[in-house]
XYZ file of C-alpha atoms in Angstrom:
704
model
C -16.764 -16.789 -13.900
C -14.103 -15.441 -11.587
C -12.164 -13.278 -14.062
C -14.186 -12.366 -17.159
C -11.444 -10.331 -18.804
C -8.550 -12.808 -18.680
C -9.143 -14.479 -22.051
C -5.523 -15.370 -22.820
C -5.732 -18.839 -21.222
C -8.441 -20.285 -23.525
C -6.056 -22.074 -25.986
C -3.934 -23.372 -23.117
C -7.075 -24.689 -21.426
C -8.206 -26.439 -24.605
C -4.746 -27.937 -25.049
C -4.724 -29.285 -21.489
C -8.183 -30.868 -21.876
C -7.178 -32.389 -25.216
C -4.074 -33.923 -23.606
C -6.233 -35.516 -20.896
C -8.744 -36.975 -23.384
C -5.926 -38.264 -25.584
C -4.356 -40.016 -22.607
C -7.701 -41.739 -21.908
C -8.205 -42.805 -25.549
C -4.609 -43.849 -26.291
C -4.263 -47.366 -27.631
C -1.351 -49.574 -26.511
C 1.656 -49.158 -28.812
C 4.838 -51.198 -28.640
C 7.430 -49.274 -26.680
C 10.148 -50.138 -29.146
C 8.806 -47.667 -31.720
C 9.025 -44.366 -29.807
C 8.669 -42.146 -32.922
C 5.411 -43.789 -33.990
C 3.956 -43.534 -30.483
C 4.830 -39.845 -30.211
C 3.381 -38.973 -33.641
C 0.206 -40.925 -32.872
C -0.175 -39.019 -29.638
C 0.252 -35.695 -31.423
C -2.376 -36.637 -34.022
C -4.851 -37.690 -31.313
C -4.293 -34.438 -29.428
C -4.746 -32.370 -32.604
C -7.970 -34.210 -33.516
C -9.488 -33.745 -30.065
C -8.366 -30.121 -29.939
C -10.048 -29.376 -33.278
C -13.274 -31.001 -32.052
C -13.201 -28.851 -28.916
C -12.520 -25.743 -30.993
C -15.522 -26.565 -33.218
C -17.663 -26.849 -30.089
C -16.324 -23.510 -28.862
C -17.078 -21.916 -32.245
C -20.640 -23.217 -32.048
C -21.004 -21.664 -28.624
C -19.617 -18.370 -29.926
C -22.097 -18.473 -32.804
C -24.906 -18.861 -30.286
C -23.606 -15.868 -28.324
C -23.446 -13.872 -31.561
C -27.089 -14.675 -32.248
C -28.018 -13.562 -28.743
C -26.138 -10.304 -29.312
C -28.032 -9.671 -32.549
C -31.272 -10.448 -30.739
C -30.316 -7.937 -28.039
C -29.616 -5.351 -30.727
C -33.038 -5.987 -32.218
C -34.599 -5.455 -28.792
C -32.824 -2.094 -28.586
C -34.353 -1.116 -31.937
C -37.770 -2.293 -30.732
C -37.351 -0.259 -27.533
C -36.621 2.845 -29.646
C -39.611 2.266 -31.892
C -42.061 1.520 -29.040
C -40.819 4.144 -26.599
C -43.631 6.356 -25.215
C -41.571 9.457 -26.040
C -41.380 11.047 -29.483
C -37.887 10.789 -31.075
C -36.808 12.525 -34.296
C -33.507 12.743 -36.187
C -33.075 15.778 -38.496
C -30.518 16.504 -41.198
C -28.835 19.967 -41.199
C -31.498 21.306 -43.583
C -34.236 20.194 -41.154
C -35.342 17.039 -43.063
C -36.637 14.160 -40.880
C -34.325 11.142 -41.315
C -35.687 8.949 -38.509
C -38.786 8.853 -36.273
C -40.364 6.328 -33.915
C -44.021 5.309 -33.525
C -44.700 7.880 -30.777
C -43.397 10.613 -33.120
C -45.775 9.445 -35.851
C -48.679 9.467 -33.382
C -47.770 12.977 -32.186
C -47.855 14.423 -35.718
C -50.709 12.098 -36.809
C -48.753 10.917 -39.855
C -47.484 7.599 -41.106
C -43.744 7.122 -41.058
C -43.477 7.262 -44.844
C -45.269 10.649 -44.668
C -42.665 11.979 -42.220
C -39.353 10.751 -43.579
C -37.880 13.140 -46.128
C -40.089 16.069 -45.117
C -38.970 19.177 -43.300
C -40.026 19.198 -39.641
C -40.688 22.920 -39.968
C -43.866 22.082 -41.947
C -45.471 20.751 -38.756
C -44.720 23.926 -36.738
C -47.261 26.736 -36.538
C -46.341 29.606 -38.913
C -45.728 32.102 -36.117
C -43.208 29.680 -34.481
C -41.339 28.551 -37.637
C -38.770 31.365 -37.485
C -37.898 30.538 -33.891
C -37.584 26.837 -34.782
C -35.159 27.623 -37.647
C -32.969 29.667 -35.301
C -33.215 26.875 -32.724
C -32.075 24.225 -35.257
C -29.222 26.435 -36.527
C -28.007 26.864 -32.940
C -27.964 23.077 -32.427
C -25.797 22.431 -35.500
C -23.600 25.484 -34.916
C -22.723 24.967 -31.247
C -23.269 21.227 -30.859
C -24.676 21.945 -27.386
C -28.078 20.902 -26.100
C -30.927 23.320 -26.921
C -34.518 23.532 -25.577
C -37.533 25.128 -27.314
C -41.279 25.260 -26.698
C -43.299 25.696 -29.893
C -46.871 25.516 -31.207
C -47.618 22.715 -33.672
C -49.549 23.310 -36.877
C -53.327 22.993 -36.458
C -53.427 20.235 -39.027
C -51.470 17.993 -36.627
C -52.041 17.548 -32.900
C -52.274 21.305 -32.620
C -50.768 21.575 -29.127
C -47.713 23.100 -27.510
C -44.671 20.844 -27.487
C -41.294 20.956 -25.738
C -38.365 20.177 -28.019
C -35.005 19.083 -26.583
C -32.260 18.621 -29.164
C -28.548 17.824 -29.251
C -26.035 17.183 -32.005
C -24.898 13.635 -32.905
C -21.442 13.965 -34.443
C -21.324 10.347 -35.692
C -24.407 10.701 -37.907
C -24.177 14.508 -38.371
C -27.849 14.816 -37.340
C -29.799 16.604 -34.653
C -31.545 14.227 -32.250
C -34.817 15.674 -30.926
C -36.994 14.617 -28.006
C -40.490 16.120 -28.473
C -42.891 16.198 -25.494
C -46.549 17.180 -25.800
C -47.307 19.799 -23.128
C -50.957 20.350 -23.888
C -52.787 17.023 -23.161
C -52.679 15.965 -19.479
C -54.492 12.686 -20.180
C -51.999 11.820 -22.909
C -49.068 12.562 -20.604
C -50.478 10.327 -17.874
C -51.146 7.545 -20.350
C -47.622 7.860 -21.764
C -46.205 7.829 -18.255
C -48.065 4.605 -17.428
C -46.824 3.001 -20.632
C -43.295 4.122 -19.770
C -43.469 2.458 -16.342
C -44.822 -0.775 -17.869
C -41.987 -0.796 -20.390
C -39.379 -0.031 -17.734
C -40.629 -2.917 -15.571
C -40.649 -5.387 -18.444
C -37.475 -4.618 -20.398
C -34.279 -6.581 -19.747
C -32.109 -3.431 -19.696
C -31.333 -1.875 -16.330
C -32.619 1.676 -15.751
C -31.708 4.038 -12.923
C -32.774 7.633 -12.335
C -30.752 10.061 -10.209
C -31.446 13.567 -8.973
C -29.306 16.603 -9.812
C -26.900 15.664 -6.987
C -26.358 12.241 -8.640
C -28.232 10.309 -5.931
C -30.320 7.357 -7.113
C -34.069 7.942 -6.718
C -35.477 5.066 -8.814
C -34.408 1.761 -10.409
C -36.296 -0.890 -12.413
C -36.376 -4.675 -11.741
C -33.750 -5.352 -14.414
C -31.315 -3.234 -12.373
C -31.687 -5.697 -9.469
C -31.358 -8.697 -11.826
C -28.096 -7.428 -13.328
C -26.370 -5.925 -10.255
C -27.844 -8.017 -7.429
C -28.727 -4.871 -5.432
C -32.338 -4.432 -4.323
C -34.014 -1.071 -4.939
C -33.867 -0.117 -1.255
C -30.112 -0.857 -1.242
C -29.457 1.441 -4.205
C -31.819 4.381 -3.639
C -30.095 7.327 -1.998
C -26.583 6.236 -3.022
C -24.214 7.591 -5.664
C -24.027 5.210 -8.681
C -20.236 5.158 -8.288
C -20.646 2.505 -5.558
C -21.147 -0.018 -8.398
C -17.696 0.737 -9.830
C -15.619 -0.425 -6.877
C -12.554 1.499 -8.104
C -12.316 -0.295 -11.487
C -11.882 2.986 -13.443
C -9.483 5.889 -12.900
C -10.837 9.350 -11.912
C -10.152 10.885 -15.350
C -12.617 8.376 -16.893
C -15.478 9.796 -14.812
C -14.270 13.362 -15.413
C -14.583 12.812 -19.174
C -18.051 11.276 -18.647
C -19.339 14.343 -16.752
C -17.735 16.709 -19.240
C -19.540 14.957 -22.092
C -22.852 15.085 -20.193
C -22.636 18.842 -19.681
C -21.146 19.748 -23.068
C -22.842 17.243 -25.419
C -26.052 16.652 -23.445
C -25.548 12.848 -23.195
C -22.950 10.104 -22.781
C -22.694 6.584 -24.148
C -19.972 4.053 -23.508
C -18.843 0.824 -21.897
C -17.537 0.469 -18.358
C -16.717 -2.237 -15.842
C -18.775 -2.482 -12.640
C -19.134 -4.994 -9.817
C -22.214 -6.959 -8.792
C -23.264 -7.244 -5.174
C -21.384 -10.566 -4.881
C -18.146 -8.856 -5.999
C -18.139 -10.301 -9.548
C -17.092 -7.879 -12.283
C -19.207 -7.369 -15.398
C -19.104 -5.178 -18.515
C -22.073 -2.959 -19.202
C -23.111 -0.783 -22.118
C -24.433 2.442 -20.574
C -26.135 5.536 -21.921
C -26.819 8.571 -19.698
C -29.196 11.405 -20.584
C -29.796 14.498 -18.413
C -33.387 15.708 -17.923
C -33.787 19.485 -17.783
C -36.412 21.888 -16.461
C -38.004 24.651 -18.489
C -35.200 27.034 -17.612
C -32.558 24.599 -18.887
C -31.164 23.415 -15.547
C -30.577 19.695 -14.993
C -33.165 18.090 -12.707
C -32.490 14.373 -13.241
C -30.137 11.910 -14.957
C -31.477 8.747 -16.624
C -29.107 5.831 -17.165
C -29.946 2.755 -19.284
C -27.498 -0.146 -19.287
C -27.252 -3.808 -20.267
C -24.860 -6.614 -19.326
C -22.568 -7.308 -22.306
C -20.009 -9.425 -20.425
C -20.762 -12.605 -22.356
C -20.652 -10.726 -25.634
C -17.247 -9.253 -24.793
C -15.911 -12.642 -23.777
C -17.317 -14.210 -26.909
C -15.712 -11.590 -29.124
C -12.360 -12.022 -27.376
C -12.570 -15.818 -27.529
C -13.546 -15.719 -31.191
C -10.598 -13.494 -32.071
C -8.216 -15.634 -30.057
C -9.503 -18.912 -31.533
C -9.188 -17.628 -35.084
C -5.636 -16.549 -34.386
C -4.890 -19.776 -32.548
C -6.273 -21.988 -35.331
C -4.090 -20.272 -37.904
C -1.077 -20.532 -35.656
C -1.798 -24.185 -34.792
C -1.633 -25.232 -38.433
C 1.762 -23.571 -38.790
C 3.027 -24.853 -35.439
C 1.916 -28.462 -36.023
C 3.695 -28.614 -39.351
C 6.860 -27.201 -37.847
C 6.669 -29.526 -34.813
C 6.470 -32.646 -36.977
C 9.514 -31.485 -38.919
C 11.425 -30.698 -35.741
C 10.582 -33.996 -33.998
C 13.228 -36.009 -35.864
C 15.759 -33.227 -35.453
C 15.234 -33.248 -31.665
C 15.853 -36.973 -31.513
C 19.128 -36.561 -33.398
C 20.185 -33.660 -31.217
C 19.608 -35.491 -27.928
C 22.662 -37.740 -28.331
C 24.820 -34.815 -29.348
C 23.529 -32.747 -26.406
C 24.342 -35.565 -23.978
C 27.904 -35.639 -25.192
C 28.168 -31.871 -24.905
C 26.662 -31.990 -21.404
C 29.269 -34.471 -20.237
C 32.033 -32.333 -21.658
C 30.494 -29.220 -20.074
C 30.359 -31.052 -16.746
C 34.062 -31.823 -16.957
C 34.784 -28.199 -17.902
C 32.633 -26.968 -15.035
C 34.515 -29.170 -12.597
C 37.849 -27.829 -13.832
C 36.492 -24.272 -13.687
C 35.207 -24.883 -10.148
C 38.606 -26.053 -8.932
C 40.388 -23.182 -10.673
C 37.921 -20.666 -9.245
C 38.186 -21.742 -5.621
C 41.971 -21.990 -5.959
C 42.016 -18.290 -6.932
C 39.996 -17.205 -3.883
C 41.705 -15.530 -0.937
C 39.302 -17.307 1.443
C 40.245 -20.819 2.545
C 37.746 -23.245 1.009
C 37.407 -26.994 1.615
C 34.955 -29.467 0.129
C 34.079 -32.418 2.400
C 32.225 -35.648 1.729
C 29.597 -37.330 3.915
C 32.292 -38.815 6.180
C 33.985 -35.440 6.753
C 37.041 -36.205 4.630
C 38.567 -33.497 2.428
C 37.614 -33.916 -1.230
C 39.267 -30.683 -2.329
C 41.114 -27.814 -0.615
C 42.155 -24.631 -2.386
C 45.640 -23.172 -2.383
C 44.860 -20.565 0.282
C 43.915 -23.357 2.692
C 47.134 -25.261 2.014
C 49.207 -22.115 2.547
C 47.487 -21.452 5.881
C 47.828 -24.886 7.558
C 50.746 -26.322 5.558
C 50.716 -29.371 3.273
C 47.967 -31.835 4.203
C 48.215 -35.583 3.935
C 45.640 -37.216 1.690
C 43.079 -38.330 2.384
C 42.662 -36.076 5.446
C 39.739 -36.560 7.833
C 38.867 -32.915 8.521
C 36.631 -33.595 11.541
C 39.497 -35.431 13.273
C 41.809 -32.511 12.406
C 39.372 -30.068 14.021
C 39.027 -32.140 17.171
C 42.720 -33.005 17.734
C 44.890 -30.170 16.359
C 46.152 -28.024 19.301
C 46.263 -24.820 17.232
C 42.510 -24.331 17.645
C 42.031 -21.868 20.527
C 39.350 -22.263 23.248
C 37.935 -25.541 21.872
C 36.901 -23.825 18.626
C 37.881 -26.906 16.577
C 35.495 -29.226 18.433
C 32.698 -26.654 18.101
C 33.324 -26.393 14.340
C 33.350 -30.200 13.989
C 29.983 -30.412 15.762
C 28.553 -27.793 13.387
C 29.828 -29.674 10.312
C 28.248 -32.910 11.571
C 24.914 -31.079 12.041
C 25.007 -29.816 8.436
C 25.934 -33.288 7.109
C 23.063 -34.865 9.092
C 20.612 -32.261 7.760
C 19.606 -30.927 11.193
C 21.011 -27.508 10.190
C 21.159 -25.842 6.780
C 24.201 -23.695 7.583
C 26.631 -23.094 10.432
C 28.894 -20.134 11.202
C 31.650 -19.697 13.787
C 34.259 -17.078 14.625
C 37.433 -18.617 16.063
C 41.103 -17.973 16.828
C 43.806 -20.176 15.286
C 47.565 -20.220 16.049
C 49.811 -19.833 12.999
C 53.531 -19.386 12.438
C 53.035 -15.615 12.261
C 50.908 -15.514 15.404
C 47.242 -16.054 16.312
C 44.727 -15.152 13.626
C 40.959 -14.689 13.816
C 38.779 -16.287 11.143
C 35.114 -16.858 10.401
C 34.018 -20.326 9.244
C 30.837 -20.809 7.213
C 29.525 -24.319 6.575
C 26.851 -25.067 3.944
C 25.563 -27.963 1.855
C 26.406 -28.029 -1.840
C 23.040 -27.860 -3.639
C 23.512 -30.095 -6.654
C 23.018 -33.577 -8.007
C 25.272 -36.438 -7.038
C 26.789 -37.417 -3.672
C 26.524 -35.125 -0.676
C 29.166 -32.404 -0.492
C 29.722 -29.854 2.301
C 31.583 -26.590 1.637
C 33.594 -25.043 4.485
C 34.834 -21.486 3.816
C 37.226 -19.679 6.187
C 37.572 -15.885 5.982
C 40.346 -14.010 7.786
C 38.741 -11.388 10.082
C 41.779 -10.472 12.177
C 41.796 -6.866 10.969
C 38.067 -6.577 11.623
C 38.494 -7.891 15.161
C 41.224 -5.345 15.839
C 39.054 -2.569 14.456
C 36.062 -3.743 16.535
C 38.189 -3.635 19.678
C 39.450 -0.160 18.863
C 35.909 0.968 18.098
C 34.600 -0.359 21.422
C 37.433 1.412 23.239
C 36.609 4.630 21.365
C 32.923 4.316 22.288
C 33.864 3.810 25.940
C 36.062 6.895 25.862
C 33.303 8.933 24.236
C 30.831 7.853 26.928
C 33.309 8.799 29.649
C 33.831 12.154 27.955
C 30.054 12.669 27.685
C 29.666 11.813 31.374
C 32.455 14.235 32.254
C 30.827 16.965 30.150
C 27.464 16.367 31.848
C 29.145 16.587 35.260
C 30.934 19.777 34.289
C 27.705 21.195 32.908
C 25.851 20.404 36.141
C 28.639 22.058 38.185
C 28.444 25.141 35.961
C 24.661 25.250 36.307
C 25.056 24.998 40.083
C 27.570 27.854 40.140
C 25.498 30.089 37.846
C 22.347 29.337 39.852
C 24.018 30.291 43.128
C 25.560 33.441 41.630
C 22.159 34.538 40.347
C 20.579 33.741 43.710
C 23.249 35.499 45.764
C 23.845 38.544 43.574
C 20.823 39.238 41.374
C 18.341 37.924 43.920
C 19.670 40.143 46.731
C 19.784 43.189 44.461
C 16.203 42.626 43.321
C 15.076 42.152 46.926
C 16.747 45.387 48.009
C 15.224 47.192 45.022
C 11.788 45.876 45.951
C 12.161 47.108 49.536
C 13.117 50.613 48.359
C 10.241 50.726 45.841
C 7.809 49.488 48.527
C 8.924 52.319 50.865
C 8.539 54.835 48.008
C 5.050 53.461 47.320
C 4.077 53.912 50.985
C 5.330 57.539 51.104
C 3.540 58.583 47.878
C 0.234 56.908 48.647
C -1.445 60.051 50.007
C 0.541 62.932 48.644
C 1.217 61.942 45.018
C -1.520 59.666 43.618
C -0.158 59.609 40.061
C 3.379 58.879 41.226
C 1.995 56.265 43.595
C 0.243 54.532 40.685
C 3.439 54.594 38.606
C 5.478 53.238 41.538
C 2.940 50.385 41.886
C 3.474 49.424 38.261
C 7.267 49.403 38.786
C 6.799 47.276 41.902
C 4.716 44.793 39.871
C 7.491 44.589 37.250
C 10.050 43.947 39.958
C 7.885 41.120 41.356
C 7.610 39.622 37.889
C 11.383 39.865 37.472
C 11.961 38.160 40.835
C 9.595 35.377 39.778
C 11.399 34.973 36.441
C 14.782 34.886 38.191
C 13.472 32.227 40.551
C 12.264 30.193 37.521
C 15.656 30.535 35.819
C 17.372 29.364 39.004
C 15.071 26.335 39.187
C 15.675 25.535 35.533
C 19.442 25.669 36.031
C 19.481 23.796 39.317
C 16.492 23.616 41.699
C 17.346 24.593 45.239
C 15.471 21.462 46.294
C 18.432 19.395 45.046
C 20.414 20.624 48.015
C 17.808 18.903 50.204
C 18.305 15.555 48.448
C 16.953 13.672 45.416
C 13.615 12.843 47.048
C 12.831 16.479 47.823
C 13.951 17.545 44.317
C 11.746 14.968 42.556
C 8.747 15.837 44.765
C 9.280 19.525 43.921
C 9.579 18.658 40.197
C 6.330 16.641 40.307
C 4.500 19.468 42.073
C 5.796 22.037 39.596
C 4.741 19.755 36.696
C 1.189 19.467 38.082
C 0.962 23.250 38.490
C 2.243 24.075 34.989
C 0.515 21.335 32.959
C -2.624 20.538 34.943
C -1.879 16.815 34.406
C -2.343 14.436 37.329
C 1.079 13.105 38.350
C 1.639 10.353 40.923
C 5.019 9.715 42.583
C 5.452 6.165 43.930
C 8.596 5.415 46.029
C 8.845 1.767 47.007
C 11.572 2.262 49.639
C 12.939 5.641 50.725
C 16.186 3.917 51.726
C 17.185 3.903 48.086
C 18.072 7.628 48.303
C 20.779 6.775 50.809
C 22.237 4.117 48.496
C 23.006 6.359 45.529
C 25.764 8.923 45.136
C 25.464 12.528 44.025
C 26.327 11.757 40.411
C 23.469 9.257 40.093
C 21.146 11.718 41.887
C 21.787 14.375 39.238
C 21.252 11.841 36.400
C 17.971 10.566 37.866
C 16.684 14.107 38.475
C 17.515 15.214 34.917
C 15.899 12.055 33.454
C 12.670 12.701 35.397
C 12.798 16.377 34.361
C 13.276 15.505 30.660
C 10.575 12.805 30.738
C 7.976 15.142 32.305
C 8.910 17.844 29.777
C 8.302 15.361 26.900
C 4.941 14.357 28.406
C 3.841 17.994 28.649
C 4.951 18.826 25.075
C 4.091 15.682 23.093
C 2.163 12.989 24.987
C -1.284 14.639 25.326
C -1.683 12.618 28.511
C -4.054 13.118 31.443
C -2.176 10.981 33.980
C 1.499 10.287 34.711
C 3.057 7.869 37.191
C 6.688 7.860 38.387
C 7.865 4.758 40.236
C 11.257 4.412 41.999
C 12.535 1.146 43.453
C 15.828 -0.591 44.148
C 17.495 -3.793 45.181
C 21.000 -4.831 46.100
C 22.184 -4.467 42.492
C 20.516 -1.438 40.904
C 18.077 1.458 41.112
C 14.944 1.127 38.928
C 12.877 4.013 37.564
C 9.671 3.682 35.510
C 7.808 6.705 34.073
C 4.410 5.878 32.485
C 1.674 8.007 30.907
C -1.654 7.353 29.189
C -1.014 9.614 26.212
C -0.694 8.920 22.496
C 2.552 6.963 22.879
C 5.595 6.900 20.618
C 6.127 4.680 17.575
C 9.429 2.915 16.730
C 9.785 5.199 13.693
C 9.535 8.281 15.943
C 12.143 6.807 18.295
C 14.589 6.482 15.372
C 14.180 10.107 14.270
C 17.411 12.087 14.290
C 15.714 14.979 16.108
C 14.635 12.787 19.065
C 17.320 14.370 21.297
C 15.411 13.933 24.560
C 15.358 10.137 24.393
C 18.904 10.090 22.994
C 20.108 12.167 25.948
C 18.380 9.884 28.465
C 19.863 6.792 26.820
C 23.355 8.276 26.800
C 23.149 9.292 30.482
C 22.028 5.774 31.464
C 24.610 4.024 29.242
C 27.430 6.177 30.621
C 26.617 4.826 34.109
C 26.529 1.235 32.833
C 22.724 1.008 33.010
C 19.951 -0.103 30.663
C 17.141 1.939 29.116
C 14.085 0.907 27.077
C 10.884 2.472 25.715
C 7.695 0.413 25.727
C 4.003 0.299 26.597
C 2.557 0.456 30.114
C 0.438 -2.366 31.502
C -2.762 -0.639 30.293
C -1.578 -1.035 26.678
C -1.931 2.682 25.839
C 0.574 5.513 26.219
C 4.318 5.274 26.796
C 6.555 3.771 29.486
C 10.215 4.683 30.020
C 12.029 2.035 32.086
C 15.650 2.287 33.203
C 17.977 0.669 35.676
C 21.285 2.042 36.949
C 23.669 -0.324 38.772
C 24.734 0.644 42.266
C 28.445 1.026 42.996
C 30.112 -1.410 45.365
C 30.026 1.154 48.177
C 26.238 1.429 47.913
C 25.863 -2.324 47.954
C 27.943 -2.481 51.133
C 25.436 -0.147 52.836
C 22.693 -2.686 52.253
């Protein structure tokens, strides 16, 4: 049973089986009498379907009997339980008691029912019991009491646990004898025998809701062995079949009402779902705290399915009688309507054809309909206006291949695409082409597709004028090129400004700081022996000046490292060394051929240095890498740079973020020089790899 709760397909399943049996039992009927044959078939199907429904009803009756038997076993379990159970009315009268309760009070059941339970309590404890019972009915919460029984009964001390049952308006009491150790052990043994023999599953959990014991019926129902279940939370049986608020209500009922009873859906070990009827009762210590939870459940899947099937079959049987009568009345009407519908269909087809021609004639796109041979079946008015009046019949493939107005062999390419669609080797074909007209050349887009319908093969060729789009695309490409040139110019201007500011800071501020340091050093030497306090203060000022000189040197390097004046190789080596010192990450610089530095101009040097600087900055801030490798190589056409790390990498979604300015800046620098840039994975499969190539100018190629 793969899906025990999908009971809506039972009538459809019976109908399908009845159709199959009717087909096997059908007797030959002359084909000339179609009405008689159809009615006979319907009668055979109805007869077989009713027989199958009777069989299903018999099966449901059997399931009902099993359910009643299961209910009787529940009553027997209550009566034969080794624990004393009582039900009391609000005035304290016993309304129900099991055999263990009768044995505890040493009375027959007819001597207990209708009597006040207070009569069996010792006189000194009767007042406390009355207050205890009033509290149960007043609050509805679980109450616990230890009391002395009357000497005329068992005469011992008992523990009474009671809660309020709202459905029956009674107090349910569990009475445990605390005075006879031998009786408790005997009752415990009987309880274990009953637990091992009953067909209901039982599990016991501790206060943390961890399973500590299960009975054999638990394994039979769920498929889990005891060692697989002990130590786990019972929620592992649910498999996510109930929402969290269901379990929240269950726990709230346990703590407020003292018990919970209901139905829920769980999964067996093999993944199959089943419905269980579950009752949970908390066990409490003498101080009222919960020590254990006891759950008793039974598999009621078959009962639920039987109830659903029974309801559906009753409804279906009633509906079948109505439907069969209506179907027989409608059968003749359908036969009469078929001829009329055929006539209407033919008229609708003619209307649809007229509507089709009118529709395509109103389109601004040029539309042609071709047959299997490539001849024009229909051309709309826009097509006629574009190419002039066409002779009929016109072979469109020959027109495409011979008309000189097709530019750059576009007509022959379109004819080949149409033949491919006609042959079925391609579903569609698209082509952008230029065509000479009286008003000048025009760009169009042709789309070829098969007409999906009944009848002979038809191919639809639609031409859309895209001249304005082509002009806009050209203007847009020119605008993009101008923007890249402007960006490159701005970067060059920015680098020149950085160079100027760096040199000004070095020449002016650096010299002033150096002179200031010399003066402070001389002051420190003069005050060393004569003015200790002043000497200490001068030392602090000297330290601040050193820090300022170091900061100025860092600012100069950030603007434009002095190593750039020594060439790109020296600047990159300095950048790698500075990166190792600041980040502590191992960085390897691999130069395949030092001659490449002679092949590139100053503009490319600045771009490569800034790309390496930005890449190392990203590694230090985001990559969490422990190793970085920078590889430079070249050939006669371009310079190649690859920067790899073993960090956490970068996802495509992160690359598309609007705030990813570092990668955007690198890509723009490379694109402005006519190069290519891509982000991928290194050969190790982990981390990130930036790969770029910048073409060499013709002068650099001449050097090689």
